[in-house]
Amino acid sequence: MTNRKPAHLLLVDDDPGLLKLLGMRLTSEGYRVVTAESGQQGLRVLAKERIDLVISDLRMDEMDGLQLFSEIQKVQPGMPVIILTAHGSIPDAVAATQQGVFSFLTKPVDKDALYKAIDEALERSSPAMDEQWREAIVTRSPLMLRLLEQAQMVAQSDVSVLINGQSGTGKEILAQAIHNASPRHAKPFVAINCGALPEQLLESELFGHARGAFTGAVSNREGLFQAAEGGTLFLDEIGDMPAPLQVKLLRVLQERKVRPLGSNRDLEINVRILSATHRDLPKAMARGEFREDLFYRLNVVNLKIPTLAERTEDIPLLANYLLRQAADRHKPFVRAFSTDAMKRLMAANWPGNVRQLVNVIEQCVALTSSPVISDALVEQALEGENTALPTFVEARNQFELNYLRKLLQITKGNVTHAARMAGRNRTEFYKLLSRHELDANDFKE
């Protein structure tokens, strides 16, 4: 046997003796094994546990192996399944492989043939066997797996990486995974949301400050560049960084030195920079909102995280994983989603991506009194999500847009008057209008 990463296998057979024998054999080979004596029991196991491969007998009462395979694909598309039978025939084998069964083996199963089929199924399907560096990323999606391959490659050097993705897709989790896979993994990973803090506070957080630098600075304070020394600094929502700080960040990237606020001394740093944004930075550059030279410094490698709608095959896997986490924290008796509930989760649009899925499942666990999450409860949670709170950055951007529109309506498009009411100079006000793609002329009478 060749060395293999441990995988979690589900064995399904209505013969308890054969089930026990095969389970012992595979356990001795280093696999984690769970067993079920019927197709229905196997589906219940899949709802509760994270399985990498299913091995099922073909001939079983109530639900045979092919019916089980069909049910598995409804709730966990792409799950590899190997069918075993003592009544092997060419029509059975053809029917099984046409439906998508990975392999069809005849009992008594040759040991080496079974091990080979297991290895090939796990390799080709690339199941979500957690490697330590990306243990927080649960996926079987080919899109995500290709992204993770790229992430692991770029992790080996200090090249700057810009992660693009909609809100809720997991940009910080991917950045953490890159850090974990890098030679810097034993050093700090420090993250900051550049759009969540006022300019002066963000500057102080990043670069630190000397005593007396501003009112309230009663002592020296190191910034996040220093806190991340030897490790990785993750700049989330870099597209929302104020223009003056973009200049200072560019200088840091060029010189590998930082100067705390109120200090006249530069400090050398050894930090890897990862950044992320949900914004279209080339468009922001065209509007003069983001520096082109900084963009090219940050965007040496670009990684784009797919939306949850683009990786629907991950929804059952994520949903079951998140359900177990939520249940362990709040209601250990909650075990699974009903079949209809899982179908509804897979059919949803998920504009809020994985973050929205987390919220829906937390709501379901909080509101259920049953071990099985019902379709009606999922429907209720999804309807509630339609009025869910936006992120801080989304809420701020929406407020700015509404505020600017109201100012322009009141002043009938008079930029000078509107800027004065907003407490901004004309240049700053024009930049705000540009950022939100507003034209003052549209408000003139």
CSV table of C-alpha atoms in Angstrom, one decimal:
chain,number,residue,atom,x,y,z
A,1,MET,CA,0.0,0.0,0.0
A,2,THR,CA,1.2,3.5,-0.8
A,3,ASN,CA,1.0,6.2,1.8
A,4,ARG,CA,-2.3,8.1,1.6
A,5,LYS,CA,-3.9,10.9,3.5
A,6,PRO,CA,-6.6,9.6,5.9
A,7,ALA,CA,-10.1,9.7,4.4
A,8,HIS,CA,-13.5,9.2,6.0
A,9,LEU,CA,-15.3,6.3,4.3
A,10,LEU,CA,-19.0,5.3,4.7
A,11,LEU,CA,-19.7,1.6,4.1
A,12,VAL,CA,-23.3,0.5,3.4
A,13,ASP,CA,-24.3,-3.2,3.3
A,14,ASP,CA,-27.3,-5.1,4.7
A,15,ASP,CA,-25.0,-8.0,5.7
A,16,PRO,CA,-23.7,-7.1,9.2
A,17,GLY,CA,-20.9,-9.8,9.0
A,18,LEU,CA,-19.5,-8.6,5.7
A,19,LEU,CA,-19.9,-4.9,6.8
A,20,LYS,CA,-17.8,-5.6,9.9
A,21,LEU,CA,-15.2,-7.6,8.0
A,22,LEU,CA,-14.7,-4.9,5.3
A,23,GLY,CA,-14.7,-2.1,8.0
A,24,MET,CA,-12.0,-3.8,9.9
A,25,ARG,CA,-9.9,-4.3,6.8
A,26,LEU,CA,-10.2,-0.7,5.7
A,27,THR,CA,-9.6,0.6,9.3
A,28,SER,CA,-6.3,-1.4,9.4
A,29,GLU,CA,-5.2,0.4,6.2
A,30,GLY,CA,-5.5,3.7,8.0
A,31,TYR,CA,-9.0,4.9,6.8
A,32,ARG,CA,-11.6,6.3,9.1
A,33,VAL,CA,-14.7,4.1,8.7
A,34,VAL,CA,-18.3,4.5,9.6
A,35,THR,CA,-20.9,1.9,8.7
A,36,ALA,CA,-24.7,1.7,7.9
A,37,GLU,CA,-26.9,-1.4,7.4
A,38,SER,CA,-29.3,0.3,5.0
A,39,GLY,CA,-29.5,3.0,2.4
A,40,GLN,CA,-31.7,5.2,4.7
A,41,GLN,CA,-29.3,4.8,7.5
A,42,GLY,CA,-26.5,5.7,5.2
A,43,LEU,CA,-28.2,8.9,4.2
A,44,ARG,CA,-28.7,9.8,7.9
A,45,VAL,CA,-24.9,9.3,8.4
A,46,LEU,CA,-24.2,11.5,5.5
A,47,ALA,CA,-26.3,14.3,7.0
A,48,LYS,CA,-24.4,14.1,10.3
A,49,GLU,CA,-20.8,13.4,9.3
A,50,ARG,CA,-18.4,14.6,6.7
A,51,ILE,CA,-17.7,11.7,4.4
A,52,ASP,CA,-15.2,11.6,1.6
A,53,LEU,CA,-16.3,8.4,-0.2
A,54,VAL,CA,-19.2,5.9,0.0
A,55,ILE,CA,-18.8,2.2,-0.7
A,56,SER,CA,-22.2,0.5,-1.0
A,57,ASP,CA,-23.6,-3.0,-1.7
A,58,LEU,CA,-25.8,-3.1,-4.8
A,59,ARG,CA,-28.5,-5.5,-3.7
A,60,MET,CA,-30.3,-4.3,-0.5
A,61,ASP,CA,-33.9,-4.3,0.7
A,62,GLU,CA,-36.0,-1.1,0.4
A,63,MET,CA,-33.2,1.0,-1.2
A,64,ASP,CA,-30.5,-0.6,-3.5
A,65,GLY,CA,-27.1,0.7,-4.2
A,66,LEU,CA,-28.1,2.6,-7.3
A,67,GLN,CA,-31.1,4.2,-5.6
A,68,LEU,CA,-28.8,5.2,-2.7
A,69,PHE,CA,-26.3,6.7,-5.2
A,70,SER,CA,-29.2,8.8,-6.8
A,71,GLU,CA,-30.3,10.1,-3.4
A,72,ILE,CA,-26.7,11.0,-2.5
A,73,GLN,CA,-26.2,13.0,-5.6
A,74,LYS,CA,-29.3,15.1,-4.7
A,75,VAL,CA,-27.9,16.2,-1.4
A,76,GLN,CA,-24.1,15.9,-2.0
A,77,PRO,CA,-23.4,16.2,-5.8
A,78,GLY,CA,-20.0,14.9,-6.8
A,79,MET,CA,-19.7,12.5,-3.8
A,80,PRO,CA,-17.7,9.5,-5.2
A,81,VAL,CA,-19.5,6.1,-4.8
A,82,ILE,CA,-18.1,2.6,-5.3
A,83,ILE,CA,-20.7,-0.2,-5.8
A,84,LEU,CA,-20.0,-3.8,-4.7
A,85,THR,CA,-22.1,-6.8,-5.6
A,86,ALA,CA,-22.1,-10.6,-5.4
A,87,HIS,CA,-24.3,-10.7,-8.5
A,88,GLY,CA,-22.2,-8.8,-10.9
A,89,SER,CA,-23.3,-8.5,-14.5
A,90,ILE,CA,-22.3,-6.3,-17.5
A,91,PRO,CA,-25.8,-4.6,-17.6
A,92,ASP,CA,-25.5,-3.7,-13.9
A,93,ALA,CA,-22.0,-2.4,-14.4
A,94,VAL,CA,-23.0,-0.3,-17.5
A,95,ALA,CA,-26.1,1.1,-15.7
A,96,ALA,CA,-24.0,2.0,-12.7
A,97,THR,CA,-21.2,3.8,-14.6
A,98,GLN,CA,-23.7,5.6,-16.9
A,99,GLN,CA,-25.4,7.0,-13.8
A,100,GLY,CA,-22.0,8.3,-12.5
A,101,VAL,CA,-21.0,5.6,-10.1
A,102,PHE,CA,-17.2,5.8,-9.8
A,103,SER,CA,-16.5,2.0,-9.8
A,104,PHE,CA,-18.4,-1.3,-9.9
A,105,LEU,CA,-16.6,-4.2,-8.2
A,106,THR,CA,-17.7,-7.8,-7.8
A,107,LYS,CA,-17.7,-9.7,-4.5
A,108,PRO,CA,-15.5,-11.3,-3.2
A,109,VAL,CA,-13.6,-8.1,-3.8
A,110,ASP,CA,-10.0,-8.3,-4.6
A,111,LYS,CA,-8.1,-6.4,-1.9
A,112,ASP,CA,-5.7,-4.6,-4.3
A,113,ALA,CA,-8.5,-3.7,-6.8
A,114,LEU,CA,-10.5,-2.2,-4.0
A,115,TYR,CA,-7.6,-0.1,-2.6
A,116,LYS,CA,-6.8,1.1,-6.2
A,117,ALA,CA,-10.5,2.1,-6.8
A,118,ILE,CA,-10.5,4.0,-3.4
A,119,ASP,CA,-7.3,5.8,-4.2
A,120,GLU,CA,-8.4,6.8,-7.7
A,121,ALA,CA,-11.9,7.9,-6.5
A,122,LEU,CA,-10.4,10.1,-3.8
A,123,GLU,CA,-7.8,11.6,-6.2
A,124,ARG,CA,-10.1,12.3,-9.1
A,125,SER,CA,-13.0,13.7,-7.1
A,126,SER,CA,-10.6,15.8,-5.0
A,127,PRO,CA,-12.9,15.5,-1.9
A,128,ALA,CA,-12.7,18.0,0.9
A,129,MET,CA,-10.1,16.1,3.1
A,130,ASP,CA,-8.9,18.9,5.3
A,131,GLU,CA,-5.3,19.7,5.0
A,132,GLN,CA,-4.1,21.6,7.9
A,133,TRP,CA,-3.2,24.8,5.9
A,134,ARG,CA,-6.7,25.2,4.7
A,135,GLU,CA,-8.8,23.4,7.3
A,136,ALA,CA,-11.3,26.2,7.5
A,137,ILE,CA,-12.2,26.0,3.8
A,138,VAL,CA,-14.8,23.3,3.2
A,139,THR,CA,-15.2,22.5,-0.5
A,140,ARG,CA,-15.5,19.9,-3.3
A,141,SER,CA,-16.0,22.5,-6.0
A,142,PRO,CA,-13.6,22.3,-9.0
A,143,LEU,CA,-13.5,26.1,-9.1
A,144,MET,CA,-12.5,26.3,-5.4
A,145,LEU,CA,-10.1,23.4,-5.7
A,146,ARG,CA,-8.3,25.1,-8.6
A,147,LEU,CA,-8.2,28.4,-6.6
A,148,LEU,CA,-6.7,26.5,-3.6
A,149,GLU,CA,-4.0,25.0,-5.9
A,150,GLN,CA,-3.1,28.5,-7.0
A,151,ALA,CA,-3.2,29.8,-3.4
A,152,GLN,CA,-0.9,27.0,-2.2
A,153,MET,CA,1.6,27.8,-5.0
A,154,VAL,CA,1.7,31.6,-4.3
A,155,ALA,CA,2.0,30.9,-0.6
A,156,GLN,CA,5.6,29.6,-1.1
A,157,SER,CA,6.9,33.1,-1.9
A,158,ASP,CA,6.4,36.6,-0.6
A,159,VAL,CA,4.7,37.8,-3.8
A,160,SER,CA,1.8,40.3,-3.1
A,161,VAL,CA,-1.7,38.8,-3.7
A,162,LEU,CA,-4.9,40.7,-4.2
A,163,ILE,CA,-8.0,38.6,-3.5
A,164,ASN,CA,-11.2,39.6,-5.3
A,165,GLY,CA,-14.6,38.5,-4.2
A,166,GLN,CA,-18.1,39.5,-3.2
A,167,SER,CA,-19.0,40.2,0.4
A,168,GLY,CA,-19.4,37.0,2.3
A,169,THR,CA,-17.3,34.7,0.0
A,170,GLY,CA,-14.5,34.2,2.6
A,171,LYS,CA,-11.7,36.5,1.5
A,172,GLU,CA,-10.1,36.6,4.9
A,173,ILE,CA,-10.3,32.9,5.3
A,174,LEU,CA,-8.4,32.4,2.0
A,175,ALA,CA,-5.8,34.9,3.2
A,176,GLN,CA,-5.4,33.0,6.4
A,177,ALA,CA,-5.0,29.8,4.4
A,178,ILE,CA,-2.2,31.3,2.3
A,179,HIS,CA,-0.4,32.4,5.4
A,180,ASN,CA,-0.8,28.9,6.9
A,181,ALA,CA,0.8,27.4,3.8
A,182,SER,CA,3.6,29.8,3.7
A,183,PRO,CA,7.1,29.7,5.3
A,184,ARG,CA,5.8,32.5,7.6
A,185,HIS,CA,3.1,30.3,9.1
A,186,ALA,CA,4.7,30.2,12.6
A,187,LYS,CA,4.6,34.1,12.7
A,188,PRO,CA,1.6,36.3,13.2
A,189,PHE,CA,-1.3,36.7,10.8
A,190,VAL,CA,-2.8,40.2,11.4
A,191,ALA,CA,-5.9,41.4,9.6
A,192,ILE,CA,-7.6,44.8,9.4
A,193,ASN,CA,-10.6,46.1,7.5
A,194,CYS,CA,-9.5,49.3,5.8
A,195,GLY,CA,-13.0,50.5,5.2
A,196,ALA,CA,-14.2,50.1,8.8
A,197,LEU,CA,-12.1,52.9,10.4
A,198,PRO,CA,-11.8,56.7,10.1
A,199,GLU,CA,-8.7,57.8,8.3
A,200,GLN,CA,-6.7,59.0,11.3
A,201,LEU,CA,-7.5,55.9,13.3
A,202,LEU,CA,-6.7,53.6,10.4
A,203,GLU,CA,-3.3,55.4,10.0
A,204,SER,CA,-2.5,55.0,13.7
A,205,GLU,CA,-3.6,51.3,13.6
A,206,LEU,CA,-1.4,50.5,10.6
A,207,PHE,CA,1.7,52.5,11.4
A,208,GLY,CA,1.5,53.1,15.1
A,209,HIS,CA,2.2,56.4,16.9
A,210,ALA,CA,4.6,58.1,19.2
A,211,ARG,CA,3.6,59.6,22.5
A,212,GLY,CA,2.0,63.0,22.0
A,213,ALA,CA,1.4,62.4,18.3
A,214,PHE,CA,-2.3,63.5,18.8
A,215,THR,CA,-4.7,64.2,21.6
A,216,GLY,CA,-5.0,61.0,23.7
A,217,ALA,CA,-1.7,59.5,22.5
A,218,VAL,CA,-0.3,59.2,26.0
A,219,SER,CA,2.3,56.5,25.1
A,220,ASN,CA,4.1,54.9,22.2
A,221,ARG,CA,2.1,52.3,20.4
A,222,GLU,CA,3.2,49.9,17.7
A,223,GLY,CA,1.2,49.5,14.6
A,224,LEU,CA,0.0,46.4,12.8
A,225,PHE,CA,3.0,46.4,10.5
A,226,GLN,CA,5.1,45.9,13.6
A,227,ALA,CA,2.7,43.5,15.2
A,228,ALA,CA,2.8,41.3,12.0
A,229,GLU,CA,6.7,41.3,12.0
A,230,GLY,CA,7.9,38.1,10.3
A,231,GLY,CA,4.4,37.1,9.3
A,232,THR,CA,1.5,38.4,7.2
A,233,LEU,CA,-0.5,41.6,7.2
A,234,PHE,CA,-3.9,41.2,5.5
A,235,LEU,CA,-5.5,44.5,4.3
A,236,ASP,CA,-9.2,43.7,3.8
A,237,GLU,CA,-11.3,46.0,1.7
A,238,ILE,CA,-8.2,47.8,0.4
A,239,GLY,CA,-10.4,49.6,-2.2
A,240,ASP,CA,-11.9,51.7,0.6
A,241,MET,CA,-8.6,53.0,1.9
A,242,PRO,CA,-8.5,56.8,1.9
A,243,ALA,CA,-6.2,58.4,-0.8
A,244,PRO,CA,-3.7,59.9,1.6
A,245,LEU,CA,-3.1,56.5,3.2
A,246,GLN,CA,-2.7,54.9,-0.2
A,247,VAL,CA,0.4,57.1,-0.7
A,248,LYS,CA,1.9,56.1,2.6
A,249,LEU,CA,1.1,52.4,2.0
A,250,LEU,CA,2.9,52.6,-1.3
A,251,ARG,CA,5.9,54.1,0.3
A,252,VAL,CA,6.0,51.2,2.9
A,253,LEU,CA,5.8,48.7,0.1
A,254,GLN,CA,8.6,50.3,-1.8
A,255,GLU,CA,11.0,50.9,1.1
A,256,ARG,CA,9.9,48.2,3.5
A,257,LYS,CA,9.9,50.8,6.3
A,258,VAL,CA,7.2,52.4,8.4
A,259,ARG,CA,7.2,55.7,10.3
A,260,PRO,CA,4.8,55.9,13.3
A,261,LEU,CA,2.7,59.0,13.6
A,262,GLY,CA,4.5,61.7,15.4
A,263,SER,CA,7.9,60.0,15.0
A,264,ASN,CA,10.9,61.1,12.9
A,265,ARG,CA,12.4,57.6,12.8
A,266,ASP,CA,11.8,54.9,10.2
A,267,LEU,CA,11.4,51.3,11.3
A,268,GLU,CA,12.4,48.4,9.1
A,269,ILE,CA,9.8,45.7,8.6
A,270,ASN,CA,9.7,42.2,7.4
A,271,VAL,CA,6.0,41.5,6.5
A,272,ARG,CA,4.2,39.8,3.7
A,273,ILE,CA,1.2,41.8,2.3
A,274,LEU,CA,-2.1,40.2,1.3
A,275,SER,CA,-5.0,42.4,0.4
A,276,ALA,CA,-8.7,41.9,-0.7
A,277,THR,CA,-11.6,43.9,-2.1
A,278,HIS,CA,-15.1,43.5,-3.3
A,279,ARG,CA,-14.7,46.6,-5.5
A,280,ASP,CA,-13.7,46.8,-9.2
A,281,LEU,CA,-10.3,48.5,-8.7
A,282,PRO,CA,-9.6,49.2,-12.4
A,283,LYS,CA,-12.8,51.2,-12.5
A,284,ALA,CA,-11.9,52.9,-9.2
A,285,MET,CA,-8.5,53.8,-10.8
A,286,ALA,CA,-10.3,55.3,-13.8
A,287,ARG,CA,-12.3,57.5,-11.5
A,288,GLY,CA,-9.2,58.6,-9.7
A,289,GLU,CA,-10.2,56.9,-6.4
A,290,PHE,CA,-7.4,54.3,-6.3
A,291,ARG,CA,-3.7,54.8,-7.2
A,292,GLU,CA,-2.6,52.9,-10.2
A,293,ASP,CA,1.0,52.4,-8.9
A,294,LEU,CA,-0.4,50.9,-5.6
A,295,PHE,CA,-2.7,48.6,-7.5
A,296,TYR,CA,0.2,47.1,-9.5
A,297,ARG,CA,2.2,46.7,-6.3
A,298,LEU,CA,-0.7,44.8,-4.6
A,299,ASN,CA,-2.0,42.9,-7.6
A,300,VAL,CA,1.1,40.9,-8.6
A,301,VAL,CA,-1.1,37.8,-8.3
A,302,ASN,CA,-4.9,38.0,-8.4
A,303,LEU,CA,-7.1,35.4,-6.9
A,304,LYS,CA,-10.9,35.6,-7.5
A,305,ILE,CA,-13.2,33.7,-5.1
A,306,PRO,CA,-16.3,32.3,-6.7
A,307,THR,CA,-19.7,33.2,-5.3
A,308,LEU,CA,-21.7,30.5,-3.5
A,309,ALA,CA,-24.1,30.5,-6.5
A,310,GLU,CA,-21.1,29.4,-8.7
A,311,ARG,CA,-20.2,26.5,-6.4
A,312,THR,CA,-23.6,25.0,-5.6
A,313,GLU,CA,-22.1,21.5,-5.2
A,314,ASP,CA,-20.5,22.8,-2.0
A,315,ILE,CA,-23.9,23.8,-0.4
A,316,PRO,CA,-24.7,20.4,1.1
A,317,LEU,CA,-21.2,19.9,2.3
A,318,LEU,CA,-21.1,23.4,3.9
A,319,ALA,CA,-24.6,23.2,5.2
A,320,ASN,CA,-23.9,19.9,7.1
A,321,TYR,CA,-20.5,21.2,8.3
A,322,LEU,CA,-22.1,24.4,9.6
A,323,LEU,CA,-25.0,22.6,11.1
A,324,ARG,CA,-22.7,20.4,13.2
A,325,GLN,CA,-20.8,23.4,14.4
A,326,ALA,CA,-24.0,25.3,15.3
A,327,ALA,CA,-25.6,22.3,16.9
A,328,ASP,CA,-22.5,21.5,19.0
A,329,ARG,CA,-22.6,25.1,20.4
A,330,HIS,CA,-26.3,25.4,21.0
A,331,LYS,CA,-28.4,22.2,20.5
A,332,PRO,CA,-26.5,18.9,20.3
A,333,PHE,CA,-29.7,17.0,19.6
A,334,VAL,CA,-30.0,18.7,16.1
A,335,ARG,CA,-28.6,16.2,13.6
A,336,ALA,CA,-29.7,16.8,10.0
A,337,PHE,CA,-31.6,18.7,7.3
A,338,SER,CA,-34.7,17.0,5.8
A,339,THR,CA,-34.3,16.1,2.1
A,340,ASP,CA,-36.7,19.0,1.1
A,341,ALA,CA,-34.8,21.4,3.4
A,342,MET,CA,-31.5,20.6,1.6
A,343,LYS,CA,-33.1,21.0,-1.8
A,344,ARG,CA,-34.4,24.4,-0.8
A,345,LEU,CA,-30.9,25.4,0.4
A,346,MET,CA,-29.5,24.3,-3.0
A,347,ALA,CA,-32.1,26.2,-4.9
A,348,ALA,CA,-31.6,29.5,-3.1
A,349,ASN,CA,-29.8,32.5,-4.7
A,350,TRP,CA,-27.4,33.3,-1.8
A,351,PRO,CA,-26.6,37.0,-2.6
A,352,GLY,CA,-24.8,37.1,0.7
A,353,ASN,CA,-22.7,34.0,-0.1
A,354,VAL,CA,-21.3,31.8,2.6
A,355,ARG,CA,-21.9,34.5,5.3
A,356,GLN,CA,-25.6,34.3,4.5
A,357,LEU,CA,-25.6,30.5,4.6
A,358,VAL,CA,-24.0,30.7,8.1
A,359,ASN,CA,-26.7,33.1,9.3
A,360,VAL,CA,-29.5,30.9,7.8
A,361,ILE,CA,-28.2,27.8,9.5
A,362,GLU,CA,-27.7,29.6,12.9
A,363,GLN,CA,-31.3,30.7,12.7
A,364,CYS,CA,-32.6,27.2,11.9
A,365,VAL,CA,-30.7,25.7,14.8
A,366,ALA,CA,-31.9,28.5,17.1
A,367,LEU,CA,-35.6,28.0,16.2
A,368,THR,CA,-35.8,24.2,15.8
A,369,SER,CA,-37.1,21.8,18.5
A,370,SER,CA,-36.6,18.8,16.3
A,371,PRO,CA,-33.4,16.8,15.5
A,372,VAL,CA,-34.2,17.3,11.8
A,373,ILE,CA,-34.3,20.8,10.3
A,374,SER,CA,-37.5,21.1,8.3
A,375,ASP,CA,-38.1,22.7,4.9
A,376,ALA,CA,-40.5,25.2,6.4
A,377,LEU,CA,-37.9,26.4,8.9
A,378,VAL,CA,-35.3,26.9,6.1
A,379,GLU,CA,-37.9,28.8,4.1
A,380,GLN,CA,-38.6,31.0,7.1
A,381,ALA,CA,-34.9,31.7,7.6
A,382,LEU,CA,-34.3,32.5,4.0
A,383,GLU,CA,-37.2,35.0,4.0
A,384,GLY,CA,-35.8,36.6,7.1
A,385,GLU,CA,-32.4,37.0,5.3
A,386,ASN,CA,-34.1,39.2,2.7
A,387,THR,CA,-34.2,41.9,5.4
A,388,ALA,CA,-30.9,40.9,7.0
A,389,LEU,CA,-28.4,43.6,8.1
A,390,PRO,CA,-25.7,44.5,5.6
A,391,THR,CA,-22.1,44.6,6.4
A,392,PHE,CA,-20.6,47.8,7.9
A,393,VAL,CA,-19.0,48.8,4.6
A,394,GLU,CA,-22.2,48.1,2.6
A,395,ALA,CA,-24.3,50.1,5.1
A,396,ARG,CA,-21.8,53.0,5.0
A,397,ASN,CA,-21.7,53.1,1.2
A,398,GLN,CA,-25.5,53.0,1.0
A,399,PHE,CA,-25.7,55.8,3.6
A,400,GLU,CA,-23.2,57.9,1.6
A,401,LEU,CA,-25.1,57.4,-1.6
A,402,ASN,CA,-28.5,58.3,0.0
A,403,TYR,CA,-26.9,61.3,1.8
A,404,LEU,CA,-25.3,62.7,-1.4
A,405,ARG,CA,-28.5,62.3,-3.4
A,406,LYS,CA,-30.4,64.2,-0.7
A,407,LEU,CA,-27.9,67.0,-0.6
A,408,LEU,CA,-28.0,67.4,-4.4
A,409,GLN,CA,-31.8,67.4,-4.3
A,410,ILE,CA,-31.9,70.1,-1.6
A,411,THR,CA,-29.3,72.3,-3.4
A,412,LYS,CA,-30.7,71.5,-6.9
A,413,GLY,CA,-27.3,70.3,-8.0
A,414,ASN,CA,-25.2,73.2,-6.7
A,415,VAL,CA,-21.9,71.5,-5.8
A,416,THR,CA,-20.5,74.5,-3.9
A,417,HIS,CA,-23.6,74.7,-1.7
A,418,ALA,CA,-23.8,70.9,-1.2
A,419,ALA,CA,-20.1,70.6,-0.3
A,420,ARG,CA,-20.5,73.4,2.3
A,421,MET,CA,-23.5,71.6,3.8
A,422,ALA,CA,-21.5,68.4,4.0
A,423,GLY,CA,-18.5,70.1,5.6
A,424,ARG,CA,-16.2,69.1,2.7
A,425,ASN,CA,-14.3,71.2,0.1
A,426,ARG,CA,-15.3,71.0,-3.5
A,427,THR,CA,-12.5,68.6,-4.5
A,428,GLU,CA,-13.4,66.1,-1.8
A,429,PHE,CA,-17.1,66.4,-2.7
A,430,TYR,CA,-16.5,65.8,-6.4
A,431,LYS,CA,-14.5,62.6,-5.4
A,432,LEU,CA,-17.4,61.4,-3.4
A,433,LEU,CA,-19.8,62.0,-6.3
A,434,SER,CA,-17.4,60.2,-8.6
A,435,ARG,CA,-17.1,57.3,-6.3
A,436,HIS,CA,-20.9,56.8,-6.2
A,437,GLU,CA,-21.2,57.6,-9.9
A,438,LEU,CA,-23.5,60.7,-9.3
A,439,ASP,CA,-23.7,63.6,-11.7
A,440,ALA,CA,-24.7,66.9,-10.1
A,441,ASN,CA,-26.2,68.1,-13.4
A,442,ASP,CA,-28.9,65.4,-13.1
A,443,PHE,CA,-30.3,67.3,-10.1
A,444,LYS,CA,-30.4,70.8,-11.6
A,445,GLU,CA,-33.8,72.2,-12.6
